[in-house]
Tab-separated table of C-alpha atoms in Angstrom:
chain	number	residue	atom	x	y	z
P	1	MET	CA	70.978	-52.605	50.126
P	2	ASN	CA	67.627	-52.402	51.923
P	3	ASP	CA	66.842	-49.891	54.668
P	4	ASN	CA	67.314	-52.346	57.548
P	5	ALA	CA	70.721	-53.398	56.234
P	6	LEU	CA	71.754	-49.754	55.796
P	7	ARG	CA	70.723	-49.015	59.381
P	8	SER	CA	72.689	-52.014	60.623
P	9	TRP	CA	75.855	-50.983	58.753
P	10	THR	CA	75.481	-47.374	59.910
P	11	ILE	CA	75.372	-48.493	63.527
P	12	ARG	CA	78.401	-50.720	62.952
P	13	TRP	CA	80.219	-47.713	61.526
P	14	LEU	CA	79.433	-45.662	64.640
P	15	TYR	CA	80.643	-48.520	66.844
P	16	ALA	CA	83.844	-48.666	64.775
P	17	VAL	CA	84.438	-44.912	65.112
P	18	ALA	CA	83.849	-45.078	68.866
P	19	ALA	CA	86.106	-48.121	69.210
P	20	GLY	CA	88.754	-46.263	67.206
P	21	HIS	CA	88.573	-43.415	69.707
P	22	VAL	CA	89.059	-45.892	72.557
P	23	LEU	CA	92.190	-47.181	70.808
P	24	VAL	CA	93.473	-43.674	70.091
P	25	GLY	CA	92.878	-42.701	73.699
P	26	ALA	CA	94.942	-45.700	74.813
P	27	LEU	CA	97.804	-44.830	72.441
P	28	LEU	CA	97.933	-41.078	73.126
P	29	PRO	CA	99.985	-41.385	76.354
P	30	TRP	CA	102.553	-43.513	74.492
P	31	PHE	CA	102.799	-41.444	71.324
P	32	ALA	CA	102.343	-37.962	72.761
P	33	GLY	CA	105.995	-37.145	72.231
P	34	ALA	CA	106.412	-39.080	68.984
P	35	GLN	CA	107.200	-37.563	65.584
P	36	VAL	CA	103.618	-38.203	64.400
P	37	PHE	CA	102.541	-35.234	66.544
P	38	GLY	CA	105.291	-32.989	65.225
P	39	GLY	CA	102.998	-30.995	62.983
P	40	TYR	CA	100.395	-30.728	65.721
P	41	HIS	CA	102.976	-29.477	68.231
P	42	GLY	CA	104.333	-27.073	65.660
P	43	GLY	CA	100.888	-25.636	64.959
P	44	ILE	CA	100.268	-24.956	68.631
P	45	GLU	CA	103.741	-23.454	69.037
P	46	ASN	CA	103.215	-21.108	66.096
P	47	ALA	CA	99.820	-20.115	67.456
P	48	PHE	CA	100.953	-19.284	70.965
P	49	TRP	CA	104.649	-18.528	70.735
P	50	GLN	CA	105.309	-17.983	67.019
P	51	ALA	CA	109.036	-18.701	66.795
P	52	GLY	CA	111.347	-19.782	69.576
P	53	ALA	CA	108.932	-21.662	71.840
P	54	PRO	CA	110.498	-22.513	75.227
P	55	LEU	CA	111.369	-26.147	75.908
P	56	GLU	CA	108.814	-26.144	78.729
P	57	ALA	CA	106.098	-25.504	76.161
P	58	ARG	CA	106.831	-28.760	74.309
P	59	GLY	CA	106.827	-30.678	77.602
P	60	LEU	CA	103.516	-29.087	78.540
P	61	GLN	CA	101.984	-30.136	75.221
P	62	VAL	CA	103.200	-33.703	75.604
P	63	TRP	CA	101.750	-33.836	79.122
P	64	TRP	CA	98.432	-32.367	77.937
P	65	ILE	CA	98.068	-34.868	75.075
P	66	SER	CA	98.906	-37.740	77.454
P	67	LEU	CA	96.231	-36.538	79.869
P	68	PHE	CA	93.751	-36.138	77.006
P	69	GLY	CA	94.016	-39.861	76.208
P	70	PRO	CA	91.872	-41.135	79.125
P	71	THR	CA	89.349	-38.341	78.431
P	72	VAL	CA	88.968	-39.514	74.837
P	73	GLN	CA	88.500	-43.078	76.068
P	74	LEU	CA	85.765	-42.111	78.541
P	75	MET	CA	83.906	-40.089	75.906
P	76	ALA	CA	84.148	-42.969	73.442
P	77	LEU	CA	82.873	-45.498	75.997
P	78	PHE	CA	79.956	-43.173	76.782
P	79	MET	CA	79.254	-42.941	73.047
P	80	ILE	CA	79.251	-46.746	72.764
P	81	ALA	CA	76.729	-46.945	75.628
P	82	LEU	CA	74.476	-44.366	73.934
P	83	ILE	CA	74.683	-46.170	70.581
P	84	HIS	CA	73.763	-49.453	72.269
P	85	LEU	CA	70.778	-47.999	74.137
P	86	ALA	CA	69.512	-46.055	71.130
P	87	ASP	CA	69.771	-49.159	68.957
P	88	ARG	CA	68.083	-51.493	71.441
P	89	LEU	CA	65.304	-49.166	72.568
P	90	ARG	CA	64.801	-47.494	69.169
P	91	GLN	CA	64.728	-44.068	70.795
P	92	PRO	CA	65.326	-41.605	67.912
P	93	GLN	CA	65.901	-38.664	70.243
P	94	VAL	CA	69.159	-40.235	71.466
P	95	TRP	CA	70.624	-40.010	67.947
P	96	LEU	CA	69.517	-36.383	67.785
P	97	TRP	CA	71.093	-35.604	71.181
P	98	MET	CA	74.419	-37.055	70.031
P	99	ALA	CA	74.353	-35.073	66.781
P	100	ALA	CA	73.370	-31.894	68.654
P	101	GLY	CA	76.269	-32.390	71.064
P	102	LEU	CA	78.723	-32.621	68.160
P	103	LEU	CA	77.185	-29.615	66.409
P	104	LEU	CA	77.464	-27.548	69.594
P	105	TRP	CA	81.068	-28.558	70.295
P	106	ALA	CA	82.772	-28.778	66.890
P	107	PRO	CA	82.037	-25.258	65.508
P	108	GLN	CA	83.475	-23.675	68.649
P	109	ASP	CA	86.581	-25.832	68.391
P	110	ILE	CA	86.886	-25.070	64.675
P	111	LEU	CA	86.653	-21.322	65.372
P	112	VAL	CA	89.420	-21.528	67.956
P	113	SER	CA	91.573	-23.549	65.540
P	114	LEU	CA	91.015	-21.006	62.751
P	115	ARG	CA	91.888	-18.047	64.941
P	116	ALA	CA	95.031	-19.762	66.222
P	117	ASN	CA	95.957	-21.287	62.825
P	118	VAL	CA	96.145	-24.774	64.373
P	119	TRP	CA	95.367	-26.525	61.091
P	120	PRO	CA	95.846	-30.158	62.240
P	121	HIS	CA	93.204	-29.658	64.932
P	122	LEU	CA	90.865	-28.064	62.384
P	123	TRP	CA	91.074	-31.105	60.095
P	124	ILE	CA	90.318	-33.397	63.058
P	125	ASP	CA	87.165	-31.420	63.887
P	126	LEU	CA	85.961	-31.384	60.286
P	127	PHE	CA	86.606	-35.115	59.991
P	128	ALA	CA	84.567	-35.764	63.166
P	129	LEU	CA	81.627	-33.794	61.784
P	130	LEU	CA	81.811	-35.565	58.438
P	131	VAL	CA	81.950	-39.139	59.754
P	132	LEU	CA	79.550	-38.795	62.701
P	133	VAL	CA	76.848	-36.167	62.135
P	134	PRO	CA	75.363	-37.474	58.818
P	135	PRO	CA	75.019	-41.065	60.138
P	136	LEU	CA	73.449	-39.809	63.384
P	137	LEU	CA	70.941	-37.637	61.537
P	138	TYR	CA	70.096	-40.515	59.188
P	139	LEU	CA	69.414	-42.808	62.159
P	140	TRP	CA	67.308	-40.123	63.845
P	141	GLN	CA	65.116	-39.650	60.762
P	142	ARG	CA	64.944	-43.366	60.042
P	143	ASP	CA	63.992	-44.430	63.581
P	144	ARG	CA	61.596	-41.503	63.976
P	145	ALA	CA	59.791	-42.618	60.826
P	146	GLY	CA	59.989	-46.209	62.032
P	147	ARG	CA	58.228	-45.369	65.295
P	148	LYS	CA	55.378	-43.812	63.338
P	149	ASP	CA	55.228	-46.756	60.946
P	150	ALA	CA	55.210	-49.234	63.831
P	151	THR	CA	51.786	-48.005	64.832
P	152	GLU	CA	50.394	-47.629	61.320
P	153	VAL	CA	47.729	-50.259	61.955
P	154	VAL	CA	44.604	-48.134	61.925
P	155	THR	CA	42.549	-48.342	65.106
P	156	SER	CA	38.902	-47.709	64.302
P	157	PHE	CA	37.288	-45.374	66.824
P	158	ASP	CA	34.212	-44.339	64.894
P	159	THR	CA	32.640	-44.607	61.454
P	160	GLN	CA	31.996	-40.848	61.471
P	161	LYS	CA	34.567	-38.079	61.539
P	162	ARG	CA	34.612	-36.569	65.028
P	163	THR	CA	36.268	-33.640	66.746
P	164	VAL	CA	38.247	-34.816	69.765
P	165	LEU	CA	39.728	-32.699	72.546
P	166	VAL	CA	42.804	-34.397	74.015
P	167	THR	CA	44.615	-33.155	77.111
P	168	GLY	CA	48.084	-34.472	77.871
P	169	ALA	CA	48.520	-34.901	74.111
P	170	THR	CA	52.317	-34.630	74.175
P	171	GLY	CA	52.747	-37.349	76.784
P	172	PHE	CA	53.632	-40.937	75.953
P	173	ILE	CA	50.047	-42.219	75.689
P	174	GLY	CA	48.817	-38.910	74.302
P	175	GLN	CA	51.176	-38.882	71.325
P	176	ASN	CA	50.237	-42.428	70.361
P	177	LEU	CA	46.555	-41.632	70.769
P	178	VAL	CA	46.599	-38.414	68.733
P	179	ARG	CA	48.395	-40.107	65.845
P	180	ALA	CA	45.901	-42.983	65.944
P	181	LEU	CA	42.990	-40.521	65.865
P	182	LEU	CA	44.504	-38.656	62.910
P	183	ARG	CA	45.017	-41.908	61.007
P	184	ASP	CA	41.373	-42.764	61.616
P	185	GLY	CA	40.350	-39.441	60.046
P	186	HIS	CA	39.347	-37.441	63.117
P	187	GLU	CA	40.033	-33.797	63.924
P	188	VAL	CA	42.061	-33.263	67.106
P	189	ILE	CA	42.313	-30.276	69.437
P	190	ALA	CA	45.261	-30.631	71.848
P	191	LEU	CA	45.388	-28.860	75.188
P	192	SER	CA	49.048	-28.352	76.070
P	193	ARG	CA	51.082	-26.046	78.288
P	194	GLN	CA	53.429	-25.697	75.285
P	195	PRO	CA	51.171	-25.401	72.238
P	196	GLY	CA	54.079	-24.548	69.918
P	197	GLN	CA	55.930	-27.723	70.817
P	198	ALA	CA	52.717	-29.732	70.489
P	199	ALA	CA	52.093	-28.318	66.999
P	200	TRP	CA	55.648	-29.276	65.985
P	201	THR	CA	55.227	-32.771	67.448
P	202	PHE	CA	52.185	-33.431	65.286
P	203	ASP	CA	53.516	-31.728	62.138
P	204	GLY	CA	50.888	-28.997	62.274
P	205	GLN	CA	47.993	-31.443	61.850
P	206	VAL	CA	46.477	-30.611	65.240
P	207	ARG	CA	44.954	-27.432	66.622
P	208	CYS	CA	46.836	-26.663	69.832
P	209	ILE	CA	45.587	-24.495	72.693
P	210	ALA	CA	47.273	-23.452	75.931
P	211	SER	CA	44.144	-23.256	78.110
P	212	MET	CA	40.436	-23.957	78.042
P	213	ASP	CA	39.846	-20.198	77.816
P	214	ALA	CA	41.110	-20.414	74.224
P	215	LEU	CA	38.251	-22.765	73.309
P	216	SER	CA	35.000	-21.018	72.514
P	217	PRO	CA	31.791	-22.563	73.908
P	218	ALA	CA	30.594	-22.582	70.310
P	219	THR	CA	33.349	-25.002	69.281
P	220	ARG	CA	31.960	-28.419	68.496
P	221	VAL	CA	33.697	-31.199	70.446
P	222	ASP	CA	32.298	-34.723	70.241
P	223	VAL	CA	34.672	-36.577	72.570
P	224	VAL	CA	36.972	-35.386	75.356
P	225	ILE	CA	39.929	-37.586	76.328
P	226	ASN	CA	41.593	-36.274	79.477
P	227	LEU	CA	45.115	-37.667	79.933
P	228	ALA	CA	46.735	-34.662	81.601
P	229	GLY	CA	48.528	-35.009	84.911
P	230	ALA	CA	51.940	-34.230	86.369
P	231	ARG	CA	54.363	-37.147	86.578
P	232	ILE	CA	53.493	-39.114	89.723
P	233	LEU	CA	56.996	-40.503	90.265
P	234	GLY	CA	59.424	-37.734	91.137
P	235	PRO	CA	60.164	-35.531	94.142
P	236	ARG	CA	59.011	-36.705	97.586
P	237	TRP	CA	55.321	-36.324	98.252
P	238	SER	CA	55.522	-33.243	100.423
P	239	ALA	CA	52.353	-31.271	101.071
P	240	ALA	CA	53.275	-28.923	98.215
P	241	ARG	CA	54.009	-31.818	95.847
P	242	LYS	CA	50.712	-33.523	96.671
P	243	GLU	CA	48.886	-30.282	95.997
P	244	ALA	CA	50.651	-29.939	92.621
P	245	LEU	CA	49.624	-33.478	91.678
P	246	ARG	CA	46.012	-32.755	92.659
P	247	ARG	CA	46.037	-29.472	90.766
P	248	SER	CA	47.326	-31.071	87.560
P	249	ARG	CA	44.600	-33.719	87.690
P	250	VAL	CA	41.580	-32.692	89.720
P	251	THR	CA	41.668	-28.938	89.084
P	252	LEU	CA	42.191	-29.362	85.335
P	253	THR	CA	39.377	-31.898	85.153
P	254	ARG	CA	37.064	-29.436	86.902
P	255	GLN	CA	38.022	-26.845	84.281
P	256	LEU	CA	37.112	-29.313	81.547
P	257	VAL	CA	33.751	-30.002	83.151
P	258	GLY	CA	33.241	-26.251	83.522
P	259	TRP	CA	33.792	-25.816	79.786
P	260	ILE	CA	31.416	-28.703	79.047
P	261	SER	CA	28.742	-27.006	81.166
P	262	SER	CA	28.871	-23.931	78.926
P	263	ALA	CA	29.438	-25.717	75.607
P	264	GLU	CA	26.704	-25.193	73.053
P	265	HIS	CA	27.246	-28.708	71.687
P	266	LYS	CA	27.874	-31.187	74.504
P	267	PRO	CA	30.344	-34.008	73.864
P	268	PHE	CA	28.729	-37.425	74.121
P	269	LEU	CA	31.731	-38.974	75.921
P	270	LEU	CA	34.431	-38.019	78.412
P	271	LEU	CA	37.222	-40.592	78.689
P	272	ASN	CA	39.151	-39.661	81.810
P	273	ALA	CA	42.509	-41.094	82.834
P	274	SER	CA	42.938	-42.665	86.238
P	275	ALA	CA	45.245	-45.394	87.540
P	276	ILE	CA	45.200	-48.702	89.360
P	277	GLY	CA	46.592	-46.750	92.288
P	278	TYR	CA	42.861	-46.280	92.956
P	279	TYR	CA	42.996	-49.645	94.760
P	280	GLY	CA	45.809	-48.580	97.081
P	281	ILE	CA	48.422	-51.211	97.859
P	282	GLN	CA	48.155	-54.966	98.113
P	283	LYS	CA	50.068	-56.758	100.846
P	284	ILE	CA	52.981	-58.913	99.745
P	285	GLY	CA	51.721	-62.476	99.330
P	286	ASP	CA	48.105	-61.438	98.714
P	287	ALA	CA	47.136	-62.843	95.289
P	288	THR	CA	43.534	-61.552	95.305
P	289	ALA	CA	42.493	-60.365	91.852
P	290	LEU	CA	41.160	-56.798	91.981
P	291	ASP	CA	38.411	-55.938	89.509
P	292	GLU	CA	36.532	-52.661	89.018
P	293	ASP	CA	34.369	-53.301	92.105
P	294	ALA	CA	37.349	-53.416	94.499
P	295	PRO	CA	37.260	-50.493	96.975
P	296	PRO	CA	39.823	-47.691	97.348
P	297	GLN	CA	42.057	-47.368	100.421
P	298	PRO	CA	42.853	-44.433	102.733
P	299	VAL	CA	46.268	-43.701	101.182
P	300	PHE	CA	47.344	-40.731	99.057
P	301	MET	CA	47.536	-42.397	95.643
P	302	SER	CA	44.111	-43.973	96.170
P	303	ASP	CA	42.639	-40.653	97.331
P	304	LEU	CA	44.151	-38.868	94.329
P	305	CYS	CA	42.569	-41.281	91.835
P	306	ARG	CA	39.221	-41.236	93.647
P	307	GLU	CA	39.087	-37.407	93.661
P	308	TRP	CA	40.105	-37.354	89.993
P	309	GLU	CA	37.308	-39.735	89.021
P	310	GLU	CA	34.766	-37.849	91.115
P	311	ALA	CA	35.703	-34.583	89.367
P	312	ALA	CA	35.204	-36.240	85.973
P	313	GLY	CA	31.911	-37.770	87.080
P	314	GLU	CA	30.406	-34.287	87.428
P	315	ALA	CA	30.129	-34.168	83.625
P	316	THR	CA	27.199	-36.619	83.805
P	317	ARG	CA	25.103	-33.707	85.070
P	318	TYR	CA	25.305	-32.301	81.537
P	319	GLY	CA	24.301	-35.494	79.746
P	320	VAL	CA	27.855	-36.701	79.068
P	321	GLN	CA	28.818	-40.370	79.388
P	322	VAL	CA	31.939	-40.621	81.603
P	323	GLU	CA	34.389	-43.511	81.533
P	324	CYS	CA	37.400	-43.541	83.835
P	325	MET	CA	40.386	-45.511	82.541
P	326	ARG	CA	42.383	-47.065	85.389
P	327	PHE	CA	45.743	-47.558	83.732
P	328	GLY	CA	48.283	-50.113	84.827
P	329	LEU	CA	51.930	-49.772	83.781
P	330	VAL	CA	51.767	-48.896	80.074
P	331	LEU	CA	54.493	-50.615	78.056
P	332	GLY	CA	55.818	-49.080	74.857
P	333	LYS	CA	58.832	-47.390	73.315
P	334	GLY	CA	58.505	-44.497	75.692
P	335	GLY	CA	56.973	-43.849	79.103
P	336	ALA	CA	58.408	-45.732	82.069
P	337	LEU	CA	59.676	-48.838	80.246
P	338	PRO	CA	63.026	-47.508	78.918
P	339	MET	CA	64.165	-46.538	82.422
P	340	MET	CA	62.914	-49.840	83.841
P	341	LEU	CA	64.906	-51.716	81.207
P	342	LEU	CA	68.101	-49.727	81.672
P	343	PRO	CA	69.629	-51.883	84.448
P	344	ILE	CA	68.587	-55.035	82.581
P	345	LEU	CA	70.185	-53.862	79.333
P	346	LEU	CA	73.344	-53.003	81.269
P	347	GLY	CA	73.394	-56.540	82.705
P	348	VAL	CA	72.703	-55.534	86.316
P	349	GLY	CA	68.961	-56.261	86.506
P	350	GLY	CA	67.209	-58.262	89.182
P	351	ARG	CA	64.468	-58.128	91.762
P	352	LEU	CA	63.516	-54.833	93.383
P	353	GLY	CA	62.867	-55.069	97.098
P	354	SER	CA	61.179	-58.385	97.816
P	355	GLY	CA	60.421	-58.903	94.107
P	356	ARG	CA	57.068	-60.367	95.143
P	357	GLN	CA	55.036	-57.201	94.585
P	358	TRP	CA	52.451	-57.487	91.810
P	359	LEU	CA	52.901	-55.592	88.571
P	360	SER	CA	49.823	-55.027	86.419
P	361	TRP	CA	50.661	-53.776	82.948
P	362	ILE	CA	49.239	-53.211	79.458
P	363	HIS	CA	50.786	-52.702	76.015
P	364	VAL	CA	50.247	-49.221	74.566
P	365	ASP	CA	48.628	-50.727	71.435
P	366	ASP	CA	46.017	-52.381	73.649
P	367	VAL	CA	45.484	-49.059	75.434
P	368	LEU	CA	44.531	-47.456	72.117
P	369	ARG	CA	42.308	-50.379	71.165
P	370	ALA	CA	40.605	-50.349	74.582
P	371	ILE	CA	39.964	-46.590	74.266
P	372	ALA	CA	38.370	-47.250	70.869
P	373	HIS	CA	36.360	-50.084	72.458
P	374	ARG	CA	34.999	-47.787	75.192
P	375	TRP	CA	34.198	-45.141	72.572
P	376	ARG	CA	32.241	-47.591	70.395
P	377	ARG	CA	30.377	-48.950	73.432
P	378	ALA	CA	29.333	-45.408	74.354
P	379	LEU	CA	27.855	-44.962	70.872
P	380	VAL	CA	25.756	-48.109	71.307
P	381	ASP	CA	24.690	-47.391	74.898
P	382	THR	CA	21.922	-44.775	74.630
P	383	ALA	CA	20.879	-45.011	78.284
P	384	ALA	CA	21.026	-42.051	80.659
P	385	ALA	CA	24.507	-40.589	81.146
P	386	GLU	CA	26.433	-42.253	83.953
P	387	ALA	CA	30.009	-42.680	85.148
P	388	GLY	CA	31.845	-45.978	84.796
P	389	ALA	CA	35.357	-47.296	85.326
P	390	THR	CA	37.459	-49.800	83.400
P	391	ASN	CA	40.744	-51.439	84.339
P	392	PHE	CA	43.237	-50.926	81.527
P	393	THR	CA	45.478	-53.884	82.348
P	394	ALA	CA	46.419	-57.083	80.546
P	395	PRO	CA	44.906	-60.388	81.701
P	396	GLU	CA	48.319	-61.542	82.980
P	397	SER	CA	49.755	-59.922	86.092
P	398	VAL	CA	53.323	-60.774	87.112
P	399	THR	CA	55.504	-60.151	90.129
P	400	GLN	CA	58.352	-57.678	89.821
P	401	ALA	CA	60.893	-60.518	89.937
P	402	GLU	CA	59.056	-62.287	87.098
P	403	PHE	CA	59.050	-59.075	85.089
P	404	SER	CA	62.836	-58.788	85.464
P	405	ARG	CA	63.379	-62.412	84.447
P	406	ILE	CA	61.111	-62.176	81.382
P	407	ALA	CA	62.661	-58.858	80.279
P	408	ALA	CA	66.185	-60.222	80.768
P	409	ARG	CA	65.329	-63.323	78.738
P	410	THR	CA	63.789	-61.180	75.977
P	411	TRP	CA	66.894	-59.005	75.672
P	412	ARG	CA	69.274	-61.907	76.408
P	413	ARG	CA	70.726	-60.405	79.562
P	414	PRO	CA	71.406	-61.794	83.033
P	415	SER	CA	69.046	-61.001	85.898
P	416	PHE	CA	70.755	-61.685	89.174
P	417	LEU	CA	71.515	-58.435	91.019
P	418	PRO	CA	68.920	-57.571	93.688
P	419	THR	CA	68.202	-53.956	94.610
P	420	PRO	CA	67.269	-53.489	98.289
P	421	GLY	CA	64.125	-51.554	99.042
P	422	TRP	CA	65.235	-49.590	102.100
P	423	PRO	CA	67.223	-46.913	100.178
P	424	MET	CA	64.089	-46.151	98.154
P	425	ARG	CA	62.010	-45.991	101.324
P	426	LEU	CA	64.554	-43.582	102.763
P	427	ALA	CA	64.710	-41.415	99.641
P	428	LEU	CA	61.086	-41.458	98.490
P	429	GLY	CA	59.069	-42.064	101.641
P	430	GLU	CA	55.430	-42.883	100.915
P	431	GLN	CA	56.105	-42.662	97.177
P	432	ALA	CA	58.238	-45.814	97.385
P	433	ASP	CA	54.963	-47.791	97.507
P	434	LEU	CA	54.737	-47.238	93.738
P	435	LEU	CA	57.866	-49.369	93.301
P	436	LEU	CA	57.908	-51.716	96.294
P	437	GLU	CA	54.193	-52.497	96.593
P	438	GLY	CA	51.716	-53.357	93.881
P	439	GLN	CA	48.275	-54.542	92.896
P	440	ARG	CA	47.079	-57.594	91.032
P	441	VAL	CA	44.464	-55.918	88.850
P	442	VAL	CA	42.357	-57.753	86.269
P	443	PRO	CA	40.427	-56.287	83.291
P	444	ARG	CA	37.135	-57.913	84.283
P	445	ARG	CA	34.887	-55.467	82.466
P	446	LEU	CA	36.815	-55.569	79.186
P	447	GLU	CA	36.867	-59.368	79.236
P	448	GLN	CA	33.143	-59.599	79.951
P	449	GLU	CA	32.491	-57.315	76.987
P	450	GLY	CA	34.505	-59.590	74.688
P	451	PHE	CA	37.561	-57.373	74.254
P	452	VAL	CA	40.490	-59.377	72.837
P	453	PHE	CA	43.985	-58.282	73.839
P	454	ARG	CA	46.642	-58.189	71.155
P	455	TYR	CA	49.309	-58.739	73.828
P	456	PRO	CA	47.825	-60.825	76.650
P	457	THR	CA	51.204	-61.995	78.014
P	458	LEU	CA	54.220	-60.014	79.145
P	459	ALA	CA	56.565	-62.082	76.983
P	460	SER	CA	54.636	-61.238	73.812
P	461	ALA	CA	54.384	-57.545	74.775
P	462	LEU	CA	58.109	-57.154	75.435
P	463	GLN	CA	59.044	-59.149	72.337
P	464	SER	CA	57.074	-56.674	70.212
P	465	LEU	CA	59.099	-53.806	71.711
P	466	ARG	CA	62.588	-55.166	71.028
């Protein structure tokens, strides 16, 4: 039996176990007082009352087991939903969460059963561990290895071995980037607020630092890739929240430039993250294609990107080429896509708000290839250091309604249930523009330079992520 077949049968086994729990939960209210539970009742009676248990005790047990039936059913249905999502999205951490939940619950239950000598309950717990934990751990290891193998195509950044400083290395794009750099033979230094976790994530292959103070000016760094920034979608954009977003982007970038100013060996390139939010919002019905020359707007997300790029641009004063990467929605097995797909996978997807807002996206593989493209161009361009910007978006922009239809067709789900926009406006305020407004952004500069996208259409991108 090959590995794919083994995975398929393992998932079927988990479905069968969960379905069995649904059936057991349905039967418990009917059989709670039946002879089949005689030994179970007797064990509890011996544990709590020894001999001569009152009649009320047996009635209480029967009532408790009857009530436990619906609880078992709900847990089993939740397990089925988790198995389905983990299988479809190939998210290995879901398998690990399920196994961890069992390993946290079962030992405590086993200990109670041992102390009370309730042997039937003990055998049930041991059986649950035996039939569920090994398959879950197998799927976690298998899918975790599969995610690494899925990106094993080596992206060539440089013909020479370089030392690369990456901030935001444990994020969705950052993890993919660091692994691609390691495969291409480069040395990586990762700036992370949790250096221990970062070291574990990359199997100890990366030097991890908690702040720029830990990096000596004598350290040779050839390329800096700045991806750090607090999650933009979250709590309402209060004054404090806006300041936190600026601090995680602009302030950190200034610290990077400060280190570059004192570095004994200057990097030749700073690749700095930005976003298509630089262009503000595009009115519904406006199909104008926005290239890198389109101006910003006087709104917060545009101001944030502009300030971020300006902070990065200061590195040109020290002879460093600066390229700002204006990311669209990055699609991959991580990031925002799993949550976007959740209603579609559950069969309740549809348009969001008007559904006519533009959505500019890019596959994560093309992000890595475009970063390598910018890197190689910087090696060729020996002119004076200057700051540039590139739209990291696919050639095809779609409306939100089109995105829902294409995703639903890819995963063979219906797409019919609209979600009104006003609750999001009420809950998120200005931040709702990220979901209800959009921009039709085109990768003009990449196309003019002859860059070829591996996934130029949304259908092909989503199909690769099934």
